């Protein structure tokens, strides 16, 4: 499915209904199915509220376009996809919301540790999370594969702590350092990865718009591509179904 066909199909959805399973157990597992003209089936599951980093602290609301992005901090394609997406977000303002989930790929060295650093910082100050993410993107060569090949795990963590401290300020050092010994941050990073697996994410970057996965996962989408997806949805905001958390 091309970006153009995806945008056309998504903007034309009317009267879409959710089906909730197992509410008696307190589980909200929504399954949403949509068949495009080519017979391609999309399945969407609910994302628990606690996962993800909201851009600008703007949460999904009924009637607004909602983007979910799965990024690996040391993935070059994730890095390349961020500037055009950020430009699109600034273009549409409050009409579009974004939440980023970490999805540390197992074949990228230090993907889990850098993702964990984002969860640690987000617990300390949600306004600093994207600053650190952009710092990782800008200086991936410090952590990507061969750069830390001869370092122990403890040495890598220490390097990440120093890197984050330099990016955010000395006042963060102690809290970030202790965050790496807190099992809650380890759990949060694992949960983020499992959420991605539940949604069918298999690479980064991986995007969902209003609950539907964009085609060409694993590749960066340029600014023009984002405009083709978002323009028709923003235009029909009052009629577009948004899968809120």
XYZ file of N, CA and C in Angstrom:
735
model
N 0.854 -1.192 0.000
C 0.000 0.000 0.000
C 0.887 1.240 0.000
N 0.630 2.180 -0.908
C 1.410 3.401 -0.967
C 0.939 4.383 0.090
N 1.763 5.406 0.358
C 1.377 6.435 1.310
C 0.102 7.118 0.863
N -0.013 7.381 -0.455
C -1.192 8.059 -0.983
C -2.453 7.230 -0.754
N -2.391 5.914 -1.023
C -3.548 5.044 -0.846
C -3.900 4.921 0.631
N -2.864 4.872 1.478
C -3.110 4.789 2.923
C -3.859 6.024 3.404
N -3.387 7.208 2.987
C -4.018 8.449 3.419
C -5.454 8.524 2.933
N -5.686 8.122 1.693
C -7.029 8.179 1.135
C -7.969 7.233 1.872
N -7.475 6.027 2.164
C -8.314 5.045 2.852
C -8.615 5.472 4.272
N -7.587 5.960 4.978
C -7.764 6.336 6.384
C -8.676 7.543 6.534
N -8.536 8.523 5.629
C -9.350 9.732 5.740
C -10.806 9.472 5.414
N -11.103 8.342 4.753
C -12.464 8.047 4.365
C -13.214 7.167 5.326
N -12.583 6.774 6.435
C -13.247 5.880 7.391
C -14.364 6.629 8.117
N -15.559 6.078 8.086
C -16.701 6.675 8.777
C -17.428 5.573 9.545
N -17.814 5.864 10.760
C -18.595 4.914 11.544
C -17.822 3.715 12.014
N -16.517 3.847 12.170
C -15.696 2.736 12.626
C -15.989 2.434 14.087
N -16.081 1.175 14.434
C -16.422 0.796 15.791
C -15.305 -0.001 16.448
N -15.183 0.147 17.770
C -14.225 -0.626 18.546
C -14.907 -1.869 19.109
N -14.146 -2.916 19.257
C -14.636 -4.105 19.927
C -13.719 -4.382 21.102
N -14.241 -4.308 22.331
C -13.442 -4.508 23.536
C -13.646 -5.916 24.062
N -12.537 -6.584 24.366
C -12.589 -7.976 24.819
C -12.111 -8.063 26.254
N -12.825 -8.819 27.069
C -12.346 -9.117 28.413
C -12.433 -7.973 29.384
N -13.437 -7.120 29.282
C -13.554 -6.010 30.208
C -13.785 -6.486 31.634
N -14.412 -7.677 31.785
C -14.671 -8.182 33.123
C -13.392 -8.465 33.883
N -12.300 -8.662 33.184
C -11.011 -8.901 33.832
C -10.203 -7.613 33.971
N -10.807 -6.506 33.558
C -10.109 -5.225 33.652
C -9.142 -4.984 32.527
N -9.145 -5.861 31.518
C -8.205 -5.711 30.401
C -8.899 -5.021 29.242
N -8.286 -3.971 28.737
C -8.845 -3.262 27.592
C -8.010 -3.597 26.360
N -8.400 -4.678 25.694
C -7.648 -5.129 24.517
C -8.553 -4.957 23.304
N -8.359 -3.849 22.623
C -9.235 -3.535 21.490
C -8.600 -4.076 20.209
N -9.406 -4.771 19.419
C -8.920 -5.249 18.137
C -9.698 -4.538 17.032
N -8.967 -3.873 16.170
C -9.597 -3.115 15.109
C -9.112 -3.639 13.770
N -10.023 -4.032 12.875
C -9.642 -4.606 11.599
C -10.131 -3.736 10.450
N -9.268 -3.588 9.470
C -9.633 -2.794 8.303
C -8.995 -3.427 7.068
N -9.783 -3.652 6.028
C -9.274 -4.231 4.784
C -9.206 -3.166 3.712
N -8.027 -2.968 3.123
C -7.924 -2.013 2.029
C -8.282 -2.717 0.724
N -8.434 -1.986 -0.390
C -8.843 -2.595 -1.648
C -7.913 -3.695 -2.145
N -6.649 -3.700 -1.666
C -5.706 -4.724 -2.102
C -5.751 -5.955 -1.215
N -6.643 -5.959 -0.243
C -6.764 -7.116 0.632
C -5.782 -7.115 1.777
N -5.155 -5.984 2.056
C -4.177 -5.895 3.137
C -4.901 -5.639 4.445
N -4.679 -6.493 5.433
C -5.386 -6.354 6.711
C -4.496 -5.691 7.750
N -5.082 -4.744 8.477
C -4.387 -4.040 9.537
C -5.045 -4.390 10.861
N -4.242 -4.731 11.851
C -4.781 -5.064 13.173
C -4.155 -4.136 14.193
N -4.979 -3.517 15.012
C -4.492 -2.549 15.995
C -4.883 -2.960 17.406
N -3.939 -2.918 18.332
C -4.214 -3.211 19.733
C -4.014 -1.963 20.579
N -4.748 -1.881 21.663
C -4.640 -0.743 22.564
C -3.257 -0.661 23.195
N -2.758 0.558 23.379
C -1.473 0.771 24.042
C -1.736 1.244 25.467
N -1.186 0.567 26.458
C -1.388 0.984 27.845
C -0.932 2.419 28.073
N -1.555 3.091 29.015
C -1.325 4.511 29.214
C 0.091 4.830 29.679
N 0.753 3.922 30.370
C 2.001 4.285 31.011
C 3.190 4.314 30.066
N 3.043 3.769 28.869
C 4.204 3.695 27.976
C 4.237 4.879 27.023
N 5.451 5.304 26.697
C 5.631 6.311 25.665
C 5.910 7.705 26.198
N 6.484 8.522 25.315
C 6.859 9.889 25.638
C 6.043 10.837 24.760
N 5.233 11.667 25.375
C 4.385 12.589 24.633
C 5.181 13.807 24.192
N 5.056 14.144 22.927
C 5.767 15.305 22.384
C 5.017 16.578 22.768
N 5.716 17.441 23.481
C 5.085 18.674 23.921
C 3.992 18.454 24.945
N 3.945 17.259 25.543
C 2.953 16.906 26.555
C 1.523 17.049 26.031
N 1.367 16.953 24.716
C 0.026 16.987 24.121
C -0.456 15.560 23.953
N -1.466 15.169 24.695
C -1.975 13.811 24.642
C -3.086 13.693 23.600
N -3.304 12.437 23.167
C -4.307 12.191 22.139
C -5.695 12.572 22.641
N -6.440 13.240 21.796
C -7.796 13.634 22.124
C -8.708 13.309 20.958
N -9.975 13.098 21.264
C -10.962 12.829 20.224
C -10.973 13.978 19.223
N -10.890 13.650 17.946
C -10.939 14.656 16.902
C -9.577 15.150 16.452
N -8.496 14.714 17.128
C -7.148 15.112 16.716
C -6.425 13.925 16.094
N -5.535 14.222 15.169
C -4.761 13.170 14.527
C -3.697 12.686 15.509
N -3.566 11.387 15.632
C -2.683 10.780 16.628
C -1.626 9.916 15.959
N -0.356 10.257 16.198
C 0.774 9.518 15.637
C 1.498 8.785 16.752
N 1.802 7.519 16.518
C 2.679 6.749 17.392
C 3.937 6.414 16.606
N 5.091 6.674 17.200
C 6.364 6.374 16.554
C 7.176 5.440 17.435
N 7.732 4.402 16.835
C 8.627 3.483 17.544
C 10.048 3.743 17.049
N 10.899 4.200 17.972
C 12.264 4.582 17.653
C 13.271 3.748 18.442
N 14.415 3.525 17.821
C 15.598 2.985 18.485
C 16.612 4.132 18.522
N 17.067 4.556 19.704
C 17.961 5.724 19.804
C 19.261 5.596 19.014
N 19.710 4.362 18.737
C 20.954 4.196 17.982
C 20.700 3.641 16.585
N 19.477 3.808 16.091
C 19.133 3.371 14.738
C 19.277 4.552 13.772
N 20.103 4.438 12.739
C 20.277 5.535 11.777
C 18.979 5.927 11.082
N 18.112 4.960 10.782
C 16.854 5.287 10.115
C 15.902 6.030 11.053
N 15.922 5.666 12.339
C 15.132 6.428 13.314
C 15.634 7.860 13.374
N 16.936 8.008 13.398
C 17.551 9.345 13.424
C 17.108 10.176 12.214
N 17.157 9.573 11.030
C 16.831 10.306 9.812
C 15.342 10.629 9.702
N 14.516 9.845 10.383
C 13.066 10.062 10.287
C 12.572 11.172 11.201
N 13.351 11.523 12.223
C 12.880 12.483 13.210
C 12.760 13.913 12.688
N 13.753 14.482 11.977
C 13.620 15.882 11.530
C 12.383 16.156 10.682
N 12.051 15.323 9.667
C 10.827 15.621 8.904
C 9.550 15.456 9.719
N 9.533 14.499 10.640
C 8.355 14.336 11.487
C 8.212 15.530 12.418
N 9.300 15.972 12.993
C 9.271 17.135 13.884
C 8.809 18.377 13.136
N 9.261 18.521 11.902
C 8.843 19.661 11.080
C 7.341 19.617 10.831
N 6.823 18.412 10.558
C 5.382 18.255 10.325
C 4.595 18.578 11.587
N 5.078 18.132 12.734
C 4.400 18.411 14.006
C 4.339 19.911 14.268
N 5.418 20.605 13.977
C 5.441 22.050 14.170
C 4.507 22.749 13.186
N 4.356 22.173 12.011
C 3.473 22.740 11.001
C 2.003 22.666 11.433
N 1.597 21.505 11.977
C 0.191 21.297 12.314
C -0.172 21.734 13.728
N 0.809 21.915 14.577
C 0.550 22.404 15.920
C -0.332 21.468 16.733
N -1.316 22.017 17.401
C -2.157 21.247 18.318
C -3.098 20.280 17.610
N -3.176 20.348 16.279
C -4.084 19.466 15.546
C -3.561 18.040 15.446
N -2.267 17.854 15.725
C -1.637 16.531 15.633
C -0.888 16.253 16.931
N -1.041 15.058 17.476
C -0.321 14.668 18.682
C 0.596 13.486 18.383
N 1.664 13.381 19.153
C 2.654 12.312 18.948
C 3.062 11.699 20.271
N 3.182 10.381 20.281
C 3.815 9.679 21.383
C 4.898 8.781 20.790
N 6.070 8.813 21.395
C 7.194 7.984 20.948
C 7.391 6.840 21.931
N 7.514 5.638 21.389
C 7.833 4.457 22.178
C 9.246 4.002 21.801
N 10.002 3.560 22.771
C 11.315 2.993 22.448
C 11.142 1.546 22.000
N 11.906 1.184 20.986
C 11.889 -0.187 20.483
C 13.330 -0.579 20.188
N 14.079 -0.964 21.228
C 15.508 -1.277 21.067
C 15.723 -2.546 20.247
N 16.285 -2.398 19.076
C 16.523 -3.542 18.206
C 17.684 -4.383 18.736
N 17.548 -5.697 18.779
C 18.566 -6.560 19.387
C 19.906 -6.571 18.644
N 19.884 -6.172 17.373
C 21.138 -6.175 16.608
C 21.836 -4.810 16.620
N 21.324 -3.869 17.402
C 22.002 -2.593 17.607
C 22.575 -2.572 19.019
N 23.892 -2.603 19.112
C 24.524 -2.550 20.423
C 24.076 -1.300 21.180
N 23.813 -1.464 22.447
C 23.467 -0.369 23.362
C 22.082 0.229 23.107
N 21.281 -0.417 22.280
C 19.927 0.088 22.024
C 19.086 0.048 23.301
N 19.234 -1.041 24.056
C 18.436 -1.160 25.277
C 18.894 -0.149 26.327
N 20.193 -0.002 26.494
C 20.711 0.909 27.522
C 20.357 2.356 27.214
N 20.449 2.772 25.953
C 20.100 4.149 25.604
C 18.587 4.364 25.715
N 17.810 3.340 25.384
C 16.355 3.436 25.557
C 16.012 3.566 27.041
N 16.718 2.810 27.860
C 16.487 2.882 29.302
C 16.815 4.275 29.838
N 17.860 4.882 29.303
C 18.214 6.241 29.725
C 17.072 7.210 29.447
N 16.374 7.021 28.337
C 15.232 7.886 28.014
C 14.101 7.704 29.021
N 13.852 6.459 29.412
C 12.820 6.208 30.414
C 13.208 6.823 31.759
N 14.476 6.736 32.106
C 14.956 7.319 33.368
C 14.736 8.828 33.365
N 15.159 9.472 32.292
C 15.045 10.928 32.194
C 13.581 11.355 32.136
N 12.757 10.572 31.450
C 11.336 10.931 31.361
C 10.674 10.906 32.736
N 11.139 10.011 33.611
C 10.619 9.968 34.978
C 11.055 11.184 35.786
N 12.204 11.741 35.404
C 12.730 12.896 36.132
C 12.129 14.204 35.641
N 12.027 14.329 34.322
C 11.541 15.576 33.719
C 11.096 15.284 32.291
N 9.792 15.258 32.062
C 9.274 14.927 30.733
C 9.702 15.952 29.676
N 10.036 17.152 30.106
C 10.474 18.174 29.155
C 11.883 17.924 28.632
N 12.634 17.045 29.293
C 14.019 16.784 28.896
C 14.159 15.552 28.005
N 13.108 14.753 27.889
C 13.198 13.469 27.185
C 13.592 13.633 25.728
N 12.919 14.513 25.033
C 13.204 14.677 23.606
C 14.549 15.352 23.363
N 14.975 16.153 24.326
C 16.311 16.755 24.209
C 17.380 15.659 24.231
N 17.203 14.687 25.116
C 18.164 13.587 25.183
C 18.047 12.692 23.953
N 16.836 12.429 23.489
C 16.659 11.624 22.284
C 17.379 12.257 21.100
N 17.233 13.548 20.936
C 17.902 14.240 19.838
C 19.419 14.210 20.007
N 19.891 14.266 21.255
C 21.332 14.182 21.515
C 21.862 12.809 21.100
N 21.119 11.751 21.412
C 21.519 10.410 20.976
C 21.543 10.324 19.454
N 20.532 10.877 18.808
C 20.470 10.853 17.351
C 21.667 11.582 16.733
N 21.994 12.729 17.309
C 23.067 13.558 16.754
C 24.452 12.948 16.949
N 24.605 12.116 17.991
C 25.927 11.558 18.282
C 25.869 10.038 18.439
N 25.162 9.408 17.525
C 25.033 7.946 17.558
C 26.381 7.239 17.456
N 27.340 7.873 16.810
C 28.630 7.215 16.611
C 29.332 6.898 17.925
N 28.922 7.518 19.019
C 29.535 7.235 20.316
C 29.065 5.903 20.905
N 27.924 5.408 20.406
C 27.335 4.209 21.018
C 27.011 3.100 20.023
N 27.139 3.377 18.758
C 26.680 2.412 17.763
C 27.733 1.335 17.482
N 27.414 0.106 17.844
C 28.197 -1.092 17.546
C 29.683 -0.979 17.859
N 30.563 -0.787 16.898
C 32.010 -0.873 17.107
C 32.552 0.139 18.106
N 31.854 1.241 18.293
C 32.345 2.299 19.183
C 32.548 1.806 20.614
N 31.763 0.829 21.024
C 31.862 0.324 22.406
C 32.181 -1.170 22.443
N 32.733 -1.681 21.370
C 32.970 -3.116 21.231
C 33.830 -3.683 22.360
N 34.842 -2.943 22.809
C 35.771 -3.434 23.820
C 35.433 -2.956 25.238
N 34.261 -2.361 25.398
C 33.877 -1.860 26.711
C 32.958 -2.840 27.426
N 33.063 -2.886 28.742
C 32.161 -3.714 29.533
C 30.795 -3.031 29.597
N 29.801 -3.774 30.045
C 28.467 -3.197 30.181
C 28.476 -2.036 31.157
N 29.181 -2.202 32.265
C 29.257 -1.137 33.267
C 29.906 0.121 32.690
N 30.926 -0.075 31.851
C 31.612 1.060 31.240
C 30.699 1.783 30.265
N 29.893 1.020 29.535
C 28.949 1.627 28.595
C 27.904 2.452 29.349
N 27.375 1.891 30.433
C 26.380 2.616 31.223
C 26.975 3.905 31.773
N 28.205 3.823 32.248
C 28.880 5.012 32.768
C 29.037 6.064 31.670
N 29.343 5.611 30.465
C 29.493 6.527 29.335
C 28.146 7.192 29.002
N 27.072 6.418 29.071
C 25.746 6.959 28.798
C 25.346 7.973 29.861
N 25.655 7.676 31.128
C 25.355 8.604 32.219
C 26.077 9.931 32.003
N 27.346 9.856 31.639
C 28.125 11.073 31.397
C 27.584 11.833 30.190
N 27.186 11.102 29.160
C 26.654 11.720 27.956
C 25.351 12.461 28.271
N 24.444 11.791 29.003
C 23.165 12.403 29.351
C 23.359 13.607 30.272
N 24.317 13.496 31.172
C 24.613 14.610 32.080
C 25.099 15.818 31.309
N 25.949 15.581 30.333
C 26.456 16.679 29.505
C 25.331 17.314 28.693
N 24.398 16.480 28.213
C 23.305 16.989 27.389
C 22.266 17.751 28.202
N 22.043 17.328 29.459
C 20.943 17.878 30.248
C 21.383 18.761 31.417
N 22.618 18.576 31.872
C 23.090 19.380 32.992
C 23.560 18.518 34.158
N 24.496 19.043 34.936
C 25.101 18.284 36.029
C 24.111 17.867 37.112
N 23.031 18.600 37.244
C 22.059 18.286 38.290
C 21.381 16.934 38.058
N 21.473 16.418 36.844
C 20.816 15.148 36.523
C 21.686 13.928 36.822
N 22.970 14.126 36.985
C 23.894 12.987 37.025
C 23.526 11.929 38.064
N 23.355 12.329 39.299
C 23.099 11.371 40.368
C 21.804 10.586 40.118
N 20.761 11.279 39.686
C 19.479 10.627 39.461
C 19.536 9.649 38.285
N 20.250 10.025 37.224
C 20.383 9.131 36.072
C 21.195 7.902 36.459
N 22.248 8.126 37.218
C 23.108 7.029 37.661
C 22.317 6.024 38.502
N 21.545 6.525 39.440
C 20.755 5.632 40.293
C 19.617 4.991 39.502
N 19.175 5.659 38.441
C 18.112 5.104 37.617
C 18.496 3.798 36.954
N 19.772 3.642 36.664
C 20.242 2.415 36.026
C 20.326 1.242 37.004
N 20.166 1.510 38.286
C 20.118 0.424 39.268
C 18.690 0.184 39.767
N 17.754 0.937 39.234
C 16.351 0.811 39.609
C 15.672 -0.194 38.678
N 15.150 -1.270 39.211
C 14.533 -2.304 38.384
C 13.301 -1.792 37.649
N 12.687 -0.720 38.144
C 11.498 -0.175 37.490
C 11.826 0.379 36.108
N 12.994 0.987 35.965
C 13.352 1.530 34.651
C 13.704 0.408 33.682
N 14.288 -0.661 34.205
C 14.557 -1.839 33.366
C 13.237 -2.429 32.886
N 12.278 -2.531 33.799
C 10.968 -3.087 33.461
C 10.249 -2.214 32.435
N 10.298 -0.899 32.629
C 9.614 0.017 31.716
C 10.170 -0.101 30.299
N 11.474 -0.286 30.191
C 12.093 -0.418 28.870
C 11.708 -1.739 28.219
N 11.630 -2.790 29.011
C 11.196 -4.087 28.484
C 9.734 -4.035 28.033
N 8.907 -3.377 28.847
C 7.484 -3.265 28.528
C 7.293 -2.508 27.215
N 8.060 -1.427 27.023
C 7.971 -0.673 25.782
C 8.255 -1.537 24.565
N 9.253 -2.396 24.678
C 9.595 -3.299 23.575
C 8.465 -4.303 23.337
N 7.907 -4.846 24.426
C 6.838 -5.836 24.301
C 5.570 -5.209 23.713
N 5.315 -3.938 24.047
C 4.178 -3.251 23.447
C 4.327 -3.201 21.931
N 5.562 -2.908 21.503
C 5.805 -2.852 20.071
C 5.573 -4.200 19.407
N 6.059 -5.245 20.044
C 5.857 -6.594 19.506
C 4.370 -6.920 19.423
N 3.609 -6.522 20.447
C 2.172 -6.759 20.472
C 1.479 -6.089 19.298
N 1.974 -4.916 18.909
C 1.381 -4.171 17.809
C 1.906 -4.596 16.443
N 2.837 -5.538 16.422
C 3.375 -5.995 15.150
C 4.574 -5.222 14.654
N 5.195 -4.438 15.524
C 6.394 -3.689 15.143
C 7.560 -4.659 14.983
N 8.310 -4.519 13.908
C 9.436 -5.419 13.652
C 10.721 -4.682 13.270
N 10.679 -3.374 13.209
C 11.859 -2.588 12.887
C 11.615 -1.142 13.263
N 12.627 -0.315 13.064
C 12.481 1.113 13.351
C 13.033 1.930 12.185
N 12.411 3.087 11.923
C 11.231 3.623 12.598
C 9.962 2.899 12.145
N 8.968 2.897 13.003
C 7.681 2.271 12.687
C 6.602 3.235 13.164
N 5.684 3.583 12.275
C 4.691 4.613 12.589
C 3.261 4.090 12.482
N 2.420 4.581 13.399
C 0.981 4.360 13.331
C 0.302 5.725 13.304
N -0.697 5.868 12.465
C -1.482 7.098 12.418
C -2.942 6.745 12.674
N -3.501 7.332 13.719
C -4.868 7.009 14.145
C -5.069 5.504 14.300
N -4.022 4.827 14.759
C -4.124 3.398 15.040
C -3.736 2.486 13.894
N -3.474 3.030 12.708
C -3.145 2.200 11.555
C -1.669 2.334 11.188
N -0.982 1.217 10.920
C 0.443 1.288 10.581
C 0.675 1.887 9.196
N 1.652 2.768 9.120
C 2.043 3.315 7.826
C 2.799 2.251 7.037
N 2.703 2.291 5.725
C 3.484 1.357 4.912
C 4.969 1.712 4.949
N 5.793 0.836 4.408
C 7.245 1.042 4.312
C 7.899 1.214 5.678
N 7.505 0.363 6.630
C 8.092 0.414 7.970
C 9.594 0.162 7.896
N 10.337 0.811 8.782
C 11.781 0.662 8.810
C 12.508 1.674 7.954
N 11.748 2.526 7.267
C 12.344 3.560 6.425
C 11.843 4.929 6.875
N 12.716 5.919 6.719
C 12.343 7.278 7.099
C 11.344 7.838 6.097
N 10.332 8.542 6.599
C 9.349 9.211 5.757
C 9.701 10.697 5.718
N 9.820 11.250 4.499
C 10.206 12.657 4.400
C 9.023 13.586 4.685
N 9.311 14.872 4.704
C 8.291 15.858 5.070
C 7.110 15.847 4.097
N 7.395 15.715 2.814
C 6.320 15.674 1.823
C 5.437 14.454 2.056
N 6.068 13.328 2.410
C 5.308 12.123 2.704
C 4.378 12.317 3.880
N 4.867 12.994 4.923
C 4.024 13.267 6.089
C 2.870 14.192 5.732
N 3.126 15.161 4.867
C 2.054 16.064 4.459
C 0.963 15.312 3.698
N 1.364 14.353 2.879
C 0.388 13.570 2.122
C -0.492 12.728 3.044
N 0.102 12.255 4.143
C -0.663 11.461 5.104
C -1.552 12.341 5.967
N -1.004 13.452 6.459
C -1.689 14.231 7.484
C -2.667 15.273 6.944
N -2.385 15.845 5.787
C -3.258 16.899 5.264
C -4.731 16.492 5.187
N -5.036 15.341 4.577
C -6.460 14.977 4.488
C -7.081 14.663 5.843
N -6.271 14.190 6.787
C -6.800 13.865 8.117
C -7.075 15.118 8.928
N -6.163 16.088 8.842
C -6.347 17.345 9.562
C -7.555 18.086 9.005
N -7.736 18.021 7.683
C -8.858 18.693 7.036
C -10.187 18.141 7.514
N -10.212 16.820 7.786
C -11.463 16.166 8.193
C -11.467 15.828 9.681
N -10.809 16.637 10.482
C -10.678 16.337 11.908
C -12.005 16.068 12.592
N -12.998 16.808 12.236
C -14.271 16.654 12.914
C -14.953 15.333 12.631
N -14.519 14.641 11.547
C -15.173 13.400 11.157
C -14.256 12.197 11.269
N -12.970 12.441 11.541
C -12.003 11.352 11.567
C -12.010 10.653 12.907
N -12.017 9.317 12.884
C -11.987 8.521 14.119
C -10.571 8.485 14.639
N -10.400 8.793 15.929
C -9.083 8.761 16.569
C -9.104 7.708 17.658
N -8.120 6.775 17.613
C -8.030 5.720 18.618
C -7.248 6.260 19.796
N -7.941 6.809 20.787
C -7.276 7.425 21.928
C -6.868 6.373 22.934
N -5.891 6.737 23.756
C -5.406 5.815 24.772
C -6.370 5.802 25.951
